[in-house]
Short mmCIF file of C-alpha atoms and ligand atoms in Angstrom, two decimals:
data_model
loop_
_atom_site.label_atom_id
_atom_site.label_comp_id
_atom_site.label_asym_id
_atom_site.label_seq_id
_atom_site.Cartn_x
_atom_site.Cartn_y
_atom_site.Cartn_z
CA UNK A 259 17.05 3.75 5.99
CA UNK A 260 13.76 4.85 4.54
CA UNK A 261 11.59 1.63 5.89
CA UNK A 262 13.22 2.09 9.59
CA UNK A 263 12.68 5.89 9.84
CA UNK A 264 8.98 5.21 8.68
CA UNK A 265 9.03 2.59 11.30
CA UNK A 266 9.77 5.17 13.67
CA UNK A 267 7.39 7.55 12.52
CA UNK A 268 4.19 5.51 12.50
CA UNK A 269 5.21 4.55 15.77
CA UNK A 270 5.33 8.85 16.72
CA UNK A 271 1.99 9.11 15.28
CA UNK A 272 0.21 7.07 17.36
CA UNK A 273 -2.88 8.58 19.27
CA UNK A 274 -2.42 6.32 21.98
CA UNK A 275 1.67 6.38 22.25
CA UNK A 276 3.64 4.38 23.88
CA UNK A 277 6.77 6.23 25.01
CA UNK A 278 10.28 4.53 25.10
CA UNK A 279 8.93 2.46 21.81
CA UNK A 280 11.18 1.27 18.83
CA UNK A 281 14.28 0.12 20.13
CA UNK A 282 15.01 -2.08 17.07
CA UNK A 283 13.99 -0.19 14.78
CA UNK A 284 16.31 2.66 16.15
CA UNK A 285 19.26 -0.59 16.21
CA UNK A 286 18.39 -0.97 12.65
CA UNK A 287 18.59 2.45 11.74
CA UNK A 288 21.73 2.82 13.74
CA UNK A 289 23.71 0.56 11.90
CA UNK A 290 22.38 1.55 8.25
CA UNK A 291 23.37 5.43 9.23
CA UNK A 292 26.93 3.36 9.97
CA UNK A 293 27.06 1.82 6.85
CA UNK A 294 26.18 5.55 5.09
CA UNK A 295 28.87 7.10 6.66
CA UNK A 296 31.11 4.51 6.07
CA UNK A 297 29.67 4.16 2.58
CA UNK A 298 31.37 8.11 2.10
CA UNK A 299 27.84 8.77 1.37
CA UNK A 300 26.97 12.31 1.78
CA UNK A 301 25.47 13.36 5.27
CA UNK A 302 23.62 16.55 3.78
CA UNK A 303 21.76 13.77 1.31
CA UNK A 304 17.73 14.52 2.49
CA UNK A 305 17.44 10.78 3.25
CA UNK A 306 20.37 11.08 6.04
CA UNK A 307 18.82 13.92 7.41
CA UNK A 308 15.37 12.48 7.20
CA UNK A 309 17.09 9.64 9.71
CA UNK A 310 18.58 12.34 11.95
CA UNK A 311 15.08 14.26 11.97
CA UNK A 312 13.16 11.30 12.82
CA UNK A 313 15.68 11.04 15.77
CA UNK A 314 15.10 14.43 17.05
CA UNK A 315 11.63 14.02 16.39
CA UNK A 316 11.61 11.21 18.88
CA UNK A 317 13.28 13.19 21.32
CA UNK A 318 11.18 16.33 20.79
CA UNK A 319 7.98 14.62 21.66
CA UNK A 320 9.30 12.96 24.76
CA UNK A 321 10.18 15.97 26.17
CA UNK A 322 6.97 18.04 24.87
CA UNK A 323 4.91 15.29 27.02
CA UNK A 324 7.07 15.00 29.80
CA UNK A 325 8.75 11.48 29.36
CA UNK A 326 12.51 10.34 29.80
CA UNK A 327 14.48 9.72 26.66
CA UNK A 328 15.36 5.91 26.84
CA UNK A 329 18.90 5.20 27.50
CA UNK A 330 19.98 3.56 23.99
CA UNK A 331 18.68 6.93 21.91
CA UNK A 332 20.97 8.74 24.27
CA UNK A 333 23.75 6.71 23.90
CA UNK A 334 23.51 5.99 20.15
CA UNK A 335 22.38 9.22 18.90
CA UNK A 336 24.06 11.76 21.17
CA UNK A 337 24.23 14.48 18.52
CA UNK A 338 20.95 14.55 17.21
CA UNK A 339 19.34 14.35 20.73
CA UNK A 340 21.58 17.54 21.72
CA UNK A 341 20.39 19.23 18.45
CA UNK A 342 17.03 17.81 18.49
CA UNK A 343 15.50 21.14 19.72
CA UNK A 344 16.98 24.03 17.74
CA UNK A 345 17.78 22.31 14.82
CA UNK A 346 13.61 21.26 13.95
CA UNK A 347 11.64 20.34 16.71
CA UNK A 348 8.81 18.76 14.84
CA UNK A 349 9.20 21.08 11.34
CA UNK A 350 12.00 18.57 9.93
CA UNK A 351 11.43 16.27 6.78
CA UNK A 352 10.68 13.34 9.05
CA UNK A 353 8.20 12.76 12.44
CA UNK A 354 5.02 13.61 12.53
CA UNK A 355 2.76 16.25 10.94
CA UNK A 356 -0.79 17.55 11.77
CA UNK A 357 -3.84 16.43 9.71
CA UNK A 358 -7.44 18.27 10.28
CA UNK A 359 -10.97 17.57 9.60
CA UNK A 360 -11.49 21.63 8.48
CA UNK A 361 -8.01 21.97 6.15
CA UNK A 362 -10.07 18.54 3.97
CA UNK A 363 -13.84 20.65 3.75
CA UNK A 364 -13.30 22.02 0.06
CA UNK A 365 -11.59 19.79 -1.54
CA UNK A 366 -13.69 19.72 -4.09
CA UNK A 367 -12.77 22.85 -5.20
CA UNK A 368 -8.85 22.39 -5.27
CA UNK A 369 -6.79 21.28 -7.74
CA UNK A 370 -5.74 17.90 -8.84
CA UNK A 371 -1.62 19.23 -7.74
CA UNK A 372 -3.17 20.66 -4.04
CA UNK A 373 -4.74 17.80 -3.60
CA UNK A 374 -2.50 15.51 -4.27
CA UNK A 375 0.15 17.06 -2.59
CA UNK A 376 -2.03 17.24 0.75
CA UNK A 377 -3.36 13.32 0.50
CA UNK A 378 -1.81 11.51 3.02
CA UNK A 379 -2.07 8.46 5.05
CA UNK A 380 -4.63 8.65 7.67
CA UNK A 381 -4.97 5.37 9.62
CA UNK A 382 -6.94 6.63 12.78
CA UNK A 383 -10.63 8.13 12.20
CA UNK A 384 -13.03 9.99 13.65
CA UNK A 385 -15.62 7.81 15.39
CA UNK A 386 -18.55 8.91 12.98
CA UNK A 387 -19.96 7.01 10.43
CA UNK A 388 -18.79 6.93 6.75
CA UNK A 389 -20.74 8.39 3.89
CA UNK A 390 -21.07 5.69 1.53
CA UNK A 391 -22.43 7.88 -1.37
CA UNK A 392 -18.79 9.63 -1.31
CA UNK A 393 -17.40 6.48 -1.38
CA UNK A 394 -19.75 4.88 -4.21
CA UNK A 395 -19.06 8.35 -5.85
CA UNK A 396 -15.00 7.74 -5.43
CA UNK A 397 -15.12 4.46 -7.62
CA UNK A 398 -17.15 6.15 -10.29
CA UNK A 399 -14.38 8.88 -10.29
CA UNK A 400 -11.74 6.17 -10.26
CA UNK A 401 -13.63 4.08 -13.63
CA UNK A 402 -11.51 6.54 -15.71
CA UNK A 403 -8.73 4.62 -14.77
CA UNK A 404 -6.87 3.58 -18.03
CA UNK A 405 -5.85 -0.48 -17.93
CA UNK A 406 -4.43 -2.54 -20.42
CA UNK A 407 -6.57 -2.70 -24.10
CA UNK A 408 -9.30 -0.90 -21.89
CA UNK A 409 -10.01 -4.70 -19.98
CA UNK A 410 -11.08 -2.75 -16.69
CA UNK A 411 -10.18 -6.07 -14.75
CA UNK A 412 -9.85 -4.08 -11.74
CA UNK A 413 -12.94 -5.20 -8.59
CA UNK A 414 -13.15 -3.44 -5.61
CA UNK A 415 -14.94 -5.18 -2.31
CA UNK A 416 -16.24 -2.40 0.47
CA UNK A 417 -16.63 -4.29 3.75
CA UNK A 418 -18.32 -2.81 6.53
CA UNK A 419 -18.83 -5.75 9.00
CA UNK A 420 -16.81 -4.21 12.06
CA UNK A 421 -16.20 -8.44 12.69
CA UNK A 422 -14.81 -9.10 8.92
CA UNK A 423 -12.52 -5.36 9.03
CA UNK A 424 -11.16 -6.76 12.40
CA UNK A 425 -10.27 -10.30 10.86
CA UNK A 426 -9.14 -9.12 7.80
CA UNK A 427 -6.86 -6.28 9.09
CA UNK A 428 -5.42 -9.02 11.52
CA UNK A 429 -4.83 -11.18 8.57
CA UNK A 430 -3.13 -8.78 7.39
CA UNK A 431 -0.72 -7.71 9.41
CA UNK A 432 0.60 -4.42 8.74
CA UNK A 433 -2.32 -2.14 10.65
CA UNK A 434 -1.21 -3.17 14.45
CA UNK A 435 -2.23 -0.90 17.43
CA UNK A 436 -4.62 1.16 15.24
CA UNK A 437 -8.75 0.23 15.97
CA UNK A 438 -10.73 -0.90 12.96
CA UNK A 439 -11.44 1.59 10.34
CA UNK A 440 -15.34 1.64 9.47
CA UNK A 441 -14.75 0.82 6.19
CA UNK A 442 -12.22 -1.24 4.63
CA UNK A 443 -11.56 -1.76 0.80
CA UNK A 444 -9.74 -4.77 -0.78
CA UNK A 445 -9.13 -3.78 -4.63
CA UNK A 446 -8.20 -6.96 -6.53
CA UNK A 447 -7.55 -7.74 -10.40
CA UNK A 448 -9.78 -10.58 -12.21
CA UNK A 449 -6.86 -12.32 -14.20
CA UNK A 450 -9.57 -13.95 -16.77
CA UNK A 451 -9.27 -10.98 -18.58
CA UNK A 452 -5.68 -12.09 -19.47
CA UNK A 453 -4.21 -13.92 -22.50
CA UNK A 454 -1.27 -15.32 -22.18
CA UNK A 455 1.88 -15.42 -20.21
CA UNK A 456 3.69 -12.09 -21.32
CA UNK A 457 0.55 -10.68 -19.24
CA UNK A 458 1.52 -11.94 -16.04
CA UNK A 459 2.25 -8.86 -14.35
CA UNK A 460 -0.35 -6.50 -15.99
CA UNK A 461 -2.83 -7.12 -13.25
CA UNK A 462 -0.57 -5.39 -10.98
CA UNK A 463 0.01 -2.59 -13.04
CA UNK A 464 -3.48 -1.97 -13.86
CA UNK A 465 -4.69 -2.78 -10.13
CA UNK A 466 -2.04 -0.66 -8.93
CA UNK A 467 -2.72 2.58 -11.23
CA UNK A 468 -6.70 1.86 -10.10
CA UNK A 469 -5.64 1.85 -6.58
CA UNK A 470 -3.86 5.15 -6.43
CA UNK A 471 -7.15 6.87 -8.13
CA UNK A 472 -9.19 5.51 -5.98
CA UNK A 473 -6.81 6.88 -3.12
CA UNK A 474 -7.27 10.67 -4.41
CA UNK A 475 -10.94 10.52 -5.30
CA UNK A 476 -11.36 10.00 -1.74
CA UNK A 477 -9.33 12.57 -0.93
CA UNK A 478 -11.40 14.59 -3.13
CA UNK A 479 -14.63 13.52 -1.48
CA UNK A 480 -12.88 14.59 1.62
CA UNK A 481 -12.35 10.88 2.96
CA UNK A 482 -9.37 9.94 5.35
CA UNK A 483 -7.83 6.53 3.71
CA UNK A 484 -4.30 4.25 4.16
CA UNK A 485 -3.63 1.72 1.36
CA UNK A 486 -2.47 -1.75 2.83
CA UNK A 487 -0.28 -4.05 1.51
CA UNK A 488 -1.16 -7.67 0.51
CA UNK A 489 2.25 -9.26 0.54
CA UNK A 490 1.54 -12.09 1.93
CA UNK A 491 2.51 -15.68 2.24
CA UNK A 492 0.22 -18.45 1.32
CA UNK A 493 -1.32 -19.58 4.07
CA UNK A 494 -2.46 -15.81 5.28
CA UNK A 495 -3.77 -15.30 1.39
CA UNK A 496 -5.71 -18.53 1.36
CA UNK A 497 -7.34 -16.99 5.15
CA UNK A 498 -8.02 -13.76 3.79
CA UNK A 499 -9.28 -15.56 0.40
CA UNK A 500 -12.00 -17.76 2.76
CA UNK A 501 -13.27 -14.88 4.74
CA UNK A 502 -14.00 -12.35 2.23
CA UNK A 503 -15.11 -14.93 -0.10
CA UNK A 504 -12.60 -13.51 -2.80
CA UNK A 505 -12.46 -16.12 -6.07
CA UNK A 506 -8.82 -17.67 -7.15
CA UNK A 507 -9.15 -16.27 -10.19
CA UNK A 508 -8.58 -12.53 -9.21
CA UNK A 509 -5.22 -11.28 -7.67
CA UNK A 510 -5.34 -9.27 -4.41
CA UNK A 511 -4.01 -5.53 -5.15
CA UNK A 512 -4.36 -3.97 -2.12
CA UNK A 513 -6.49 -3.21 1.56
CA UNK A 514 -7.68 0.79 1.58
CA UNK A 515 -8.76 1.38 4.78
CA UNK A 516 -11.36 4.22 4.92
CA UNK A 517 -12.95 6.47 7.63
CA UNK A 518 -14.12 10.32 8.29
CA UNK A 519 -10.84 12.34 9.15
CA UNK A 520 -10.86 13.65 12.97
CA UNK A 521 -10.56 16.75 13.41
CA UNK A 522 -6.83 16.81 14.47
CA UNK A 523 -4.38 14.15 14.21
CA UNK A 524 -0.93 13.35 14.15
CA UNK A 525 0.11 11.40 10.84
CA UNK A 526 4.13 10.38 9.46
CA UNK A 527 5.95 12.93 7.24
CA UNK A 528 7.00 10.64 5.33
CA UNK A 529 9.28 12.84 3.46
CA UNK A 530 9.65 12.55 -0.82
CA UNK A 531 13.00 12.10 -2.20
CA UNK A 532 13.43 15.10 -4.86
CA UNK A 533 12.38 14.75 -8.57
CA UNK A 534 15.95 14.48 -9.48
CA UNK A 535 16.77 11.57 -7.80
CA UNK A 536 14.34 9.32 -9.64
CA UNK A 537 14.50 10.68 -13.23
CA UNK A 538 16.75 9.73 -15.77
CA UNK A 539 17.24 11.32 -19.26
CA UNK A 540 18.51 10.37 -22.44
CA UNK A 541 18.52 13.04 -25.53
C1 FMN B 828 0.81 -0.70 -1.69
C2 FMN B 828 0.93 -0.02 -0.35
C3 FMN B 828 0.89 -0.80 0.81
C4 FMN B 828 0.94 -0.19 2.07
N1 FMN B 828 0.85 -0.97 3.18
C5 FMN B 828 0.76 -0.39 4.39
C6 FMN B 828 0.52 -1.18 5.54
O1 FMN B 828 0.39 -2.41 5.48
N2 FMN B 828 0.39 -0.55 6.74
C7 FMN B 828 0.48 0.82 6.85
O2 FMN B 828 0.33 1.34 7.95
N3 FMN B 828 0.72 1.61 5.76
C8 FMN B 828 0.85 1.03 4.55
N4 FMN B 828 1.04 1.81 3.43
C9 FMN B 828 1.10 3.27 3.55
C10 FMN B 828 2.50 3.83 3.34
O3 FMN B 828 3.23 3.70 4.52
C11 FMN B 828 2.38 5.30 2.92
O4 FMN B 828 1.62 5.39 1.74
C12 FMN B 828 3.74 5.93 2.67
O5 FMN B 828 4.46 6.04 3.88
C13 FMN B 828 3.61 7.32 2.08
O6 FMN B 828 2.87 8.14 2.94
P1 FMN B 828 1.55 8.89 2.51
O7 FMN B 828 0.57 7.85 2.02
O8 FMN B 828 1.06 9.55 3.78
O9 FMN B 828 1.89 9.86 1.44
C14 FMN B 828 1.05 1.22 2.16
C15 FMN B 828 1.13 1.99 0.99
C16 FMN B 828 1.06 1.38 -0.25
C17 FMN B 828 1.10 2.24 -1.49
#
């Protein structure tokens, strides 16, 4: 339910939006909010009302900019598009929120829970260019990174060749409709520094961990960023591989695309489950 009401949400975020979008993914997200119900899973759960927020999002900003509501959300959804005013417009735990250049000028001077509460996914920039010193000063932020007997097998490649971001992102995949960013990042994990075979998923973990400093030292340098995934099949690796001239013997971690943050933009919710779902205890 999660991946379709994100879906839905990137596709509410777009500066350049196309109304009427998303008709599978609302199909898909249709038959999952079924399968809930049917399930005799509760409908107060957050994640069930994320769905039905992301629904009246949809609705909200149709009728904020003056566009009809397609057909299928009206037949499919006919509650949540009669609530989708009163009950949250666009204040609900799923749609789209507001990010600005002016809210990100001292973040140097917050701390590490503020800003990591406020990072978020920015994958549209302003059209000035990037700072490079921040972004230099980012990776030296990020070295503290712990890894695995301290092997700090973590690389990270900044590309700025508008031609290469373009390539690579279509490579990719999974950064459609959005322009280039002016920087992109691919962090990656030299697997030489690796023994043997009870190893073979360290690189991940270390690459990963790297990744998600790197993520909030830019925040702190007041950077917009979106990590991208490298799930890919061999073929698109191999592509990827040739034109960023990445060896075989490191593993690809992730794409962090990286700009200046405009000064208003519309980015997803995408809403947190609550501690208590994830943790476990045993005393
Ligand atoms: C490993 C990883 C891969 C991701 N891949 C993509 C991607 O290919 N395209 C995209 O638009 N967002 C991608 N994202 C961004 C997620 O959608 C985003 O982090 C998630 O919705 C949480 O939102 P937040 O980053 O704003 O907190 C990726 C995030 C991670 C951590």
């Amino acid at each position: 339910m999660v991946y379709y009401i994100h879906r839905i949400e990137k596709g509410l975020s777009h500066k350049h939006f196309r109304s009427g979008f998303g008709k599978s993914a609302f199909a898909e997200l249709k038959a999952v909010m079924e399968r809930w119900r049917e399930s005799g899973y509760s409908t107060d759960d957050g994640t069930y009302q994320a769905a039905q927020n992301v629904i009246r999002a949809y609705v909200y900003k149709h009728r904020a900019i003056g566009k009809p509501i397609p057909q299928f959300v009206g037949e499919w959804f006919a509650d949540e598009v009669a609530s989708a005013d009163k009950a949250c417009g666009n204040e609900g735990n799923a749609g789209v929120k507001i990010v600005r250049a002016s809210d990100k000028l001292d973040n140097k001077t917050k701390n590490y829970a503020t800003l990591f509460a406020q990072r978020t996914s920015v994958r549209e920039y302003a059209g000035t260019s990037v700072d490079m010193q921040a972004v230099h000063e980012a990776i030296a932020i990020s070295m503290k990174t712990p890894s695995v007997c301290n092997r700090q097998a973590y690389r990270i490649l900044l590309v700025q060749n508008q031609e290469l971001v373009k390539r690579a992102l279509e490579l990719q995949g999974g950064w459609r409709g959005y322009d280039a960013p002016p920087v992109l990042a691919l962090i990656s994990v030299d697997v030489r520094s690796f023994v043997s075979v009870e190893e073979r998923n360290e690189p991940y973990i270390d690459g990963g961990l790297f990744t998600m400093a790197f993520l909030t030292a830019l925040e702190y340098e007041s950077l917009a960023s979106c990590p991208l995934n490298t799930m890919m099949r061999k073929q698109q690796e191999r592509d990827i591989r040739e034109l960023l001239d990445i060896p075989d013997y490191e593993v690809l971690i992730a794409f962090i695309a990286i700009g200046n943050v405009p000064e208003s933009i519309e980015s997803p919710i995408s809403f947190r489950y609550k501690p208590e779902t994830i943790t476990r205890e045993l005393r």
